[in-house]
């Protein structure tokens, strides 16, 4: 199949009304942090048990079109020996892979961060594709302070995202481009809007420079929110309006889907904010959906507690959040739905 056809097929499977993406690509330090509060040690066996539970949850394929995996998971097998990517693919869920190698300081630019992992990326993608991955994800992270992100931080991160996306498309892998402006800090919603707008503008300039086909990528950004220590909270409607104002100004309509990250919001807030976007702006030119990690998994971890006998309750918790976010994608979520199983 020609590469453009391959990319288009993957996009059509991933971008569907009422569906979103499950981010289950926690790196080893992050999954250890998620397991710690429930007293589960992050061993290979426990990570496999937990992720196999997620991927086999009955009914999630009605609301989840793709799952982002960590490299270790891509090579693991379920109980019957079926590779986990195949377990997902058989259910009509597209397996993807996080390909960045984490972040660190941007040299000579205090407060700015940069993500590593471009060296050897084409070879790694060929291997991941052989293991079943059809899309990839790369995350750049921006902290807000009075001076950050700096113009250099914004341009260096955009360049990384664009180079990654170009390598992915060359290999027939759909890139998820994830720029996360962090919620940490006491900045206002207006400051988050200003930074997010600058970040998005630079990214789309860079994608254009690197010949990335916008039709064959997915954007995974933060919502526009006040910092978590800001004294004034914003309603879901205010967040939706501020978020869409920024994305209408910056994201070309050729991009098929914007799948938001949850970024430390509670599961209910993440769902309500997505719903407010779809209910308030039904004619947005892109699908507005989710690619949540914590907001889909928090209740699952609480139900599971590392015990096999809790697996069914944990799977039900995942199905519930997937269903409610599927409803939010259609603008049909109501807070009263939280009371149902
Ligand atoms: C699931 O967490 C992902 C991996 O993070 P690390 O590489 O830091 O372990 C993360 O990239 C995630 O895909 C996004 O941040 C969205 O997750 P949230 O929890 O913000 O919805």
XYZ file of C-alpha atoms and ligand atoms in Angstrom:
362
model
C 0.000 0.000 0.000
C 1.271 3.510 -0.758
C 2.390 5.368 2.360
C -0.293 8.081 1.994
C -3.001 5.369 1.800
C -1.550 3.626 4.833
C -1.613 6.877 6.843
C -5.149 7.645 5.673
C -6.386 4.178 6.717
C -4.908 4.617 10.205
C -6.463 8.086 10.538
C -9.877 6.727 9.541
C -9.665 4.036 12.227
C -8.505 6.494 14.903
C -10.735 9.484 14.186
C -14.322 8.414 14.870
C -17.255 10.250 16.419
C -17.862 9.209 20.026
C -14.384 7.706 20.397
C -11.007 8.807 21.762
C -7.599 7.496 22.737
C -6.374 5.830 25.931
C -2.859 6.967 26.929
C -1.277 3.954 28.649
C 2.314 4.884 27.760
C 3.634 5.728 31.217
C 7.407 5.396 31.319
C 8.907 3.300 34.152
C 9.240 6.213 36.636
C 5.689 7.406 35.920
C 3.995 4.010 36.232
C 5.862 3.498 39.540
C 4.383 6.835 40.686
C 0.862 5.733 39.645
C 1.186 2.351 41.418
C 2.671 3.776 44.652
C -0.572 5.176 46.169
C -2.266 1.743 45.843
C 0.771 -0.054 47.286
C 1.662 -1.942 44.091
C 5.298 -2.454 43.189
C 6.181 -1.588 39.601
C 7.470 -4.993 38.453
C 7.258 -6.218 34.869
C 4.641 -8.765 35.978
C 2.439 -6.142 37.661
C 2.715 -3.757 34.719
C 1.678 -6.557 32.370
C -1.241 -7.631 34.589
C -2.498 -4.039 34.799
C -2.159 -3.208 31.118
C -3.617 -6.546 29.979
C -6.600 -5.768 32.216
C -7.023 -2.369 30.520
C -6.781 -3.756 26.994
C -9.245 -6.593 27.537
C -11.928 -4.529 29.301
C -15.226 -5.591 27.683
C -16.960 -2.885 25.661
C -14.201 -0.258 25.550
C -13.883 -0.644 21.780
C -17.173 1.282 21.512
C -15.454 4.398 22.922
C -11.699 3.875 22.441
C -10.233 3.898 18.924
C -6.535 3.829 19.841
C -4.207 3.045 22.739
C -0.742 4.554 23.231
C 1.670 1.918 24.552
C 5.072 2.093 26.209
C 7.862 0.185 24.426
C 7.869 -2.624 27.012
C 4.118 -3.207 26.556
C 4.436 -3.437 22.773
C 6.522 -6.590 23.259
C 4.369 -8.248 25.960
C 1.834 -11.059 25.487
C -1.568 -11.615 27.059
C -2.548 -14.753 29.038
C -3.088 -16.840 25.892
C 0.232 -15.753 24.360
C -1.292 -13.171 21.993
C 0.929 -10.076 21.680
C -0.824 -7.122 23.366
C -0.833 -4.977 20.191
C -2.701 -7.815 18.465
C -5.149 -8.109 21.380
C -6.064 -4.464 20.683
C -6.056 -4.731 16.884
C -8.435 -7.741 16.979
C -10.895 -5.526 18.858
C -10.639 -2.774 16.242
C -8.444 -0.596 18.499
C -5.330 0.840 16.839
C -2.099 0.227 18.792
C 0.375 3.122 18.981
C 3.712 3.736 20.646
C 5.310 6.546 22.638
C 8.643 7.166 20.921
C 10.138 10.099 22.795
C 12.789 9.307 25.378
C 11.747 11.800 28.014
C 12.643 15.406 28.665
C 15.374 17.465 30.304
C 16.605 21.057 30.438
C 17.195 22.955 27.206
C 20.874 23.951 27.383
C 21.576 27.656 28.019
C 17.856 28.430 28.282
C 16.975 28.245 31.993
C 13.442 27.012 32.706
C 12.856 25.631 29.192
C 12.625 21.889 28.573
C 13.357 19.738 25.555
C 12.543 16.120 24.699
C 15.093 13.537 23.515
C 14.872 10.610 21.106
C 15.327 11.654 17.462
C 18.552 9.676 16.916
C 17.738 6.337 15.305
C 14.013 7.103 15.268
C 13.402 5.799 11.721
C 14.937 2.404 12.610
C 12.950 2.194 15.834
C 9.733 3.030 13.981
C 10.379 0.245 11.471
C 10.741 -2.190 14.365
C 7.619 -0.889 16.171
C 5.630 -1.124 12.950
C 6.685 -4.767 12.657
C 5.319 -5.258 16.186
C 1.962 -3.790 15.175
C 2.182 -0.051 15.994
C 0.355 2.148 13.483
C 0.773 5.528 15.175
C 3.300 7.208 17.453
C 3.341 9.892 20.106
C 5.948 12.482 21.112
C 5.440 14.954 23.952
C 7.111 18.334 24.418
C 6.550 20.057 27.754
C 6.359 23.787 28.501
C 6.342 25.271 32.024
C 4.797 28.675 32.505
C 6.651 31.310 34.532
C 7.186 35.019 34.030
C 9.982 34.346 31.525
C 9.163 30.821 30.319
C 8.670 29.427 27.881
C 11.164 31.688 26.114
C 10.990 32.304 22.345
C 13.951 29.903 22.006
C 12.134 27.241 24.055
C 9.062 27.602 21.874
C 10.980 27.362 18.594
C 13.300 24.497 19.676
C 10.345 22.388 20.867
C 8.384 23.076 17.676
C 11.349 21.970 15.591
C 11.585 18.686 17.541
C 7.877 17.944 17.103
C 8.018 18.686 13.386
C 11.142 16.573 12.786
C 9.576 13.676 14.711
C 6.305 13.989 12.761
C 8.125 14.034 9.423
C 10.099 10.857 10.269
C 6.871 9.125 11.338
C 5.027 9.988 8.135
C 7.991 8.864 6.027
C 7.664 5.451 7.740
C 3.863 5.243 7.288
C 3.192 5.905 10.987
C 0.621 8.551 11.995
C 2.234 11.061 14.392
C 0.417 12.347 17.457
C 1.961 15.753 18.108
C 1.730 16.493 21.838
C 2.717 19.930 23.120
C 1.774 20.125 26.813
C 1.691 23.531 28.472
C 1.705 22.484 32.125
C -1.038 23.325 34.613
C 1.583 23.831 37.393
C 1.805 27.381 38.747
C -0.365 30.325 39.672
C -0.749 31.825 36.200
C -4.122 33.024 34.949
C -6.244 31.502 32.184
C -5.283 34.491 29.998
C -1.565 33.710 30.439
C -2.147 30.043 29.551
C -4.032 31.203 26.447
C -1.166 33.513 25.451
C 1.450 30.756 25.841
C -0.660 28.053 24.176
C -1.313 30.324 21.194
C 2.390 31.111 20.768
C 3.279 27.406 21.089
C 0.684 26.269 18.533
C 1.607 28.976 15.997
C 5.244 27.955 16.091
C 4.412 24.254 15.807
C 2.315 24.688 12.682
C 5.022 26.842 11.074
C 7.541 24.086 11.810
C 5.233 21.309 10.556
C 4.805 23.265 7.319
C 8.579 23.762 6.952
C 9.115 20.015 7.411
C 6.451 19.050 4.813
C 4.252 17.238 7.329
C 0.822 16.337 5.870
C -1.615 17.863 8.351
C -4.361 15.466 7.182
C -2.292 12.592 8.505
C -1.510 13.739 12.050
C -3.396 14.165 15.307
C -2.823 17.068 17.697
C -2.774 16.281 21.430
C -2.646 19.587 23.293
C -3.491 20.932 26.736
C -6.771 22.709 27.323
C -6.526 26.433 28.116
C -6.840 26.607 31.916
C -5.807 28.751 34.871
C -2.758 27.346 36.717
C -3.598 24.932 39.523
C -2.505 27.518 42.152
C -4.341 30.449 40.576
C -6.909 31.865 43.027
C -9.729 32.072 40.460
C -11.192 28.838 39.070
C -12.789 28.739 35.618
C -16.006 26.996 34.605
C -16.067 24.274 31.939
C -17.788 26.771 29.610
C -15.071 29.413 30.161
C -12.355 26.805 29.556
C -14.097 25.584 26.396
C -14.462 29.119 25.009
C -10.855 30.086 25.785
C -9.517 26.802 24.381
C -11.447 27.028 21.129
C -10.520 30.697 20.662
C -6.834 29.702 20.706
C -7.223 26.624 18.495
C -9.392 28.411 15.913
C -6.616 30.994 15.571
C -3.820 28.470 15.201
C -4.842 24.978 14.000
C -5.565 24.544 10.269
C -8.799 22.760 9.393
C -6.815 20.080 7.546
C -5.960 18.543 10.942
C -8.620 15.837 11.396
C -8.713 15.620 15.170
C -7.650 17.398 18.346
C -7.419 14.872 21.192
C -6.836 16.714 24.457
C -4.641 15.448 27.291
C -6.065 15.610 30.815
C -2.941 17.183 32.349
C -3.785 16.700 36.030
C -7.498 17.517 35.851
C -9.847 15.250 37.801
C -11.649 12.637 35.677
C -14.928 14.571 36.033
C -13.350 17.935 35.098
C -11.655 16.452 32.023
C -14.973 15.008 30.843
C -16.992 18.153 31.600
C -14.500 20.407 29.790
C -14.509 18.227 26.667
C -18.288 18.117 26.742
C -18.513 21.923 27.022
C -16.388 22.234 23.877
C -18.544 19.835 21.859
C -21.883 21.070 23.220
C -20.973 24.768 22.900
C -19.172 24.592 19.550
C -20.836 21.804 17.543
C -19.454 23.094 14.226
C -15.766 23.024 15.121
C -13.800 22.028 11.994
C -11.911 19.191 13.733
C -13.127 16.266 15.823
C -12.670 17.343 19.451
C -11.885 14.295 21.529
C -9.692 12.895 24.304
C -6.343 11.170 24.695
C -6.393 10.898 28.458
C -4.010 9.009 30.709
C -4.775 9.913 34.318
C -8.388 10.962 33.698
C -9.185 7.510 32.277
C -7.040 5.442 34.643
C -7.371 7.040 38.085
C -10.592 5.233 39.019
C -9.311 2.009 37.444
C -6.232 1.965 39.669
C -8.361 2.675 42.733
C -10.680 -0.232 41.892
C -7.823 -2.619 41.032
C -5.456 -2.205 44.023
C -3.139 -4.765 42.412
C -5.511 -7.687 43.133
C -6.651 -10.169 40.471
C -10.043 -10.500 42.178
C -10.657 -6.766 41.509
C -9.976 -7.014 37.768
C -13.635 -6.990 36.732
C -14.441 -3.967 38.911
C -11.386 -2.198 37.478
C -12.461 -2.965 33.903
C -15.937 -1.626 34.692
C -14.351 1.588 35.992
C -12.479 1.984 32.697
C -15.597 1.282 30.644
C -17.519 3.902 32.621
C -14.950 6.678 32.047
C -14.534 5.668 28.391
C -18.328 5.789 27.929
C -18.676 9.191 29.636
C -15.839 10.665 27.569
C -17.392 9.141 24.441
C -20.588 11.004 25.379
C -18.535 14.204 25.949
C -17.069 13.831 22.465
C -20.649 14.021 21.181
C -21.583 16.854 23.575
C -24.074 14.505 25.274
C -22.478 14.125 28.733
C -24.471 15.226 31.798
C -23.042 15.321 35.346
C -25.938 13.080 36.452
C -24.408 10.261 34.361
C -21.612 10.032 36.952
C -24.070 8.290 39.278
C -24.613 5.345 36.921
C -22.254 2.354 36.750
C 0.308 8.408 30.348
O 1.319 9.390 30.573
C 2.124 9.653 29.423
C 3.535 9.320 29.662
O 4.162 10.228 30.476
P 5.722 9.980 30.876
O 6.502 9.766 29.630
O 6.064 11.267 31.582
O 5.745 8.796 31.755
C 1.905 11.104 28.953
O 2.670 11.482 27.855
C 0.479 11.178 28.563
O 0.290 10.475 27.351
C 0.011 12.594 28.382
O 0.646 13.509 29.222
C -1.482 12.645 28.664
O -1.735 12.045 29.897
P -2.646 12.810 30.949
O -2.502 11.989 32.197
O -2.086 14.193 31.058
O -4.035 12.769 30.346
